[in-house]
């Protein structure tokens, strides 16, 4: 799942996980400071730049990227690999660069969803409302938002987060559709059983 800061990706994902408790959430590492109310290990693992660099060198990330000009974010590979091995669905909240890496590494096992705001003014309003950050941090997030919009074309799905419940319904629909993809199902076994019995 990608989309600009402030669009409400985190809230949409949280609501999806309430409806689908077997789905898990990848917790990213970041070098940014926690915001009020954010918990280490739940919202992000907050690490120093040195620790982040060590993890990169040790190959501990599935993907990582520099976002908002000066901050690093990365998806630890362990949880994703475990989820894939056990057939559990896992959500990643990452920027378009991360989405591109995930597509390269996981192919069609990943579904790329872009969460868009209903309008630019509404995005600005939501970011301002959050207002836990400096004007400079907000300006950087708006610049990143423009870059995200330039890359919408690489995603398979787009969900406009205007009404939250509608956005969650749409995301749930995407999850259902993805679970039914032939390439994810054990279709050859099913086919041979059906053919044998027929
Ligand atoms: P913030 O939480 O600082 O407002 O914004 C973080 C942005 O960085 C999110 O919009 C998301 O797109 C991106 N991000 C968060 N975690 C990751 C990650 O693990 N990898 C990548 N590539 N981007 C991430």
JSON list of N, CA and C in Angstrom, two decimals, residues 12-13 47 90 110 123:
[
{"chain": "A", "resi": 12, "resn": "UNK", "atom": "N", "xyz": [-6.75, 3.13, 7.14]},
{"chain": "A", "resi": 12, "resn": "UNK", "atom": "CA", "xyz": [-7.43, 2.18, 6.26]},
{"chain": "A", "resi": 12, "resn": "UNK", "atom": "C", "xyz": [-6.91, 0.76, 6.57]},
{"chain": "A", "resi": 13, "resn": "UNK", "atom": "N", "xyz": [-5.61, 0.64, 6.75]},
{"chain": "A", "resi": 13, "resn": "UNK", "atom": "CA", "xyz": [-5.03, -0.69, 7.04]},
{"chain": "A", "resi": 13, "resn": "UNK", "atom": "C", "xyz": [-5.52, -1.19, 8.39]},
{"chain": "A", "resi": 47, "resn": "UNK", "atom": "N", "xyz": [14.90, 3.54, 14.77]},
{"chain": "A", "resi": 47, "resn": "UNK", "atom": "CA", "xyz": [16.33, 3.18, 14.90]},
{"chain": "A", "resi": 47, "resn": "UNK", "atom": "C", "xyz": [17.19, 4.39, 14.55]},
{"chain": "A", "resi": 90, "resn": "UNK", "atom": "N", "xyz": [0.07, -10.32, 4.37]},
{"chain": "A", "resi": 90, "resn": "UNK", "atom": "CA", "xyz": [0.76, -9.29, 5.14]},
{"chain": "A", "resi": 90, "resn": "UNK", "atom": "C", "xyz": [0.68, -7.96, 4.40]},
{"chain": "A", "resi": 110, "resn": "UNK", "atom": "N", "xyz": [2.82, -10.08, -4.76]},
{"chain": "A", "resi": 110, "resn": "UNK", "atom": "CA", "xyz": [2.45, -8.81, -4.14]},
{"chain": "A", "resi": 110, "resn": "UNK", "atom": "C", "xyz": [1.38, -8.12, -4.98]},
{"chain": "A", "resi": 123, "resn": "UNK", "atom": "N", "xyz": [-5.83, 16.78, 0.95]},
{"chain": "A", "resi": 123, "resn": "UNK", "atom": "CA", "xyz": [-4.57, 16.22, 1.49]},
{"chain": "A", "resi": 123, "resn": "UNK", "atom": "C", "xyz": [-3.86, 17.27, 2.34]}
]
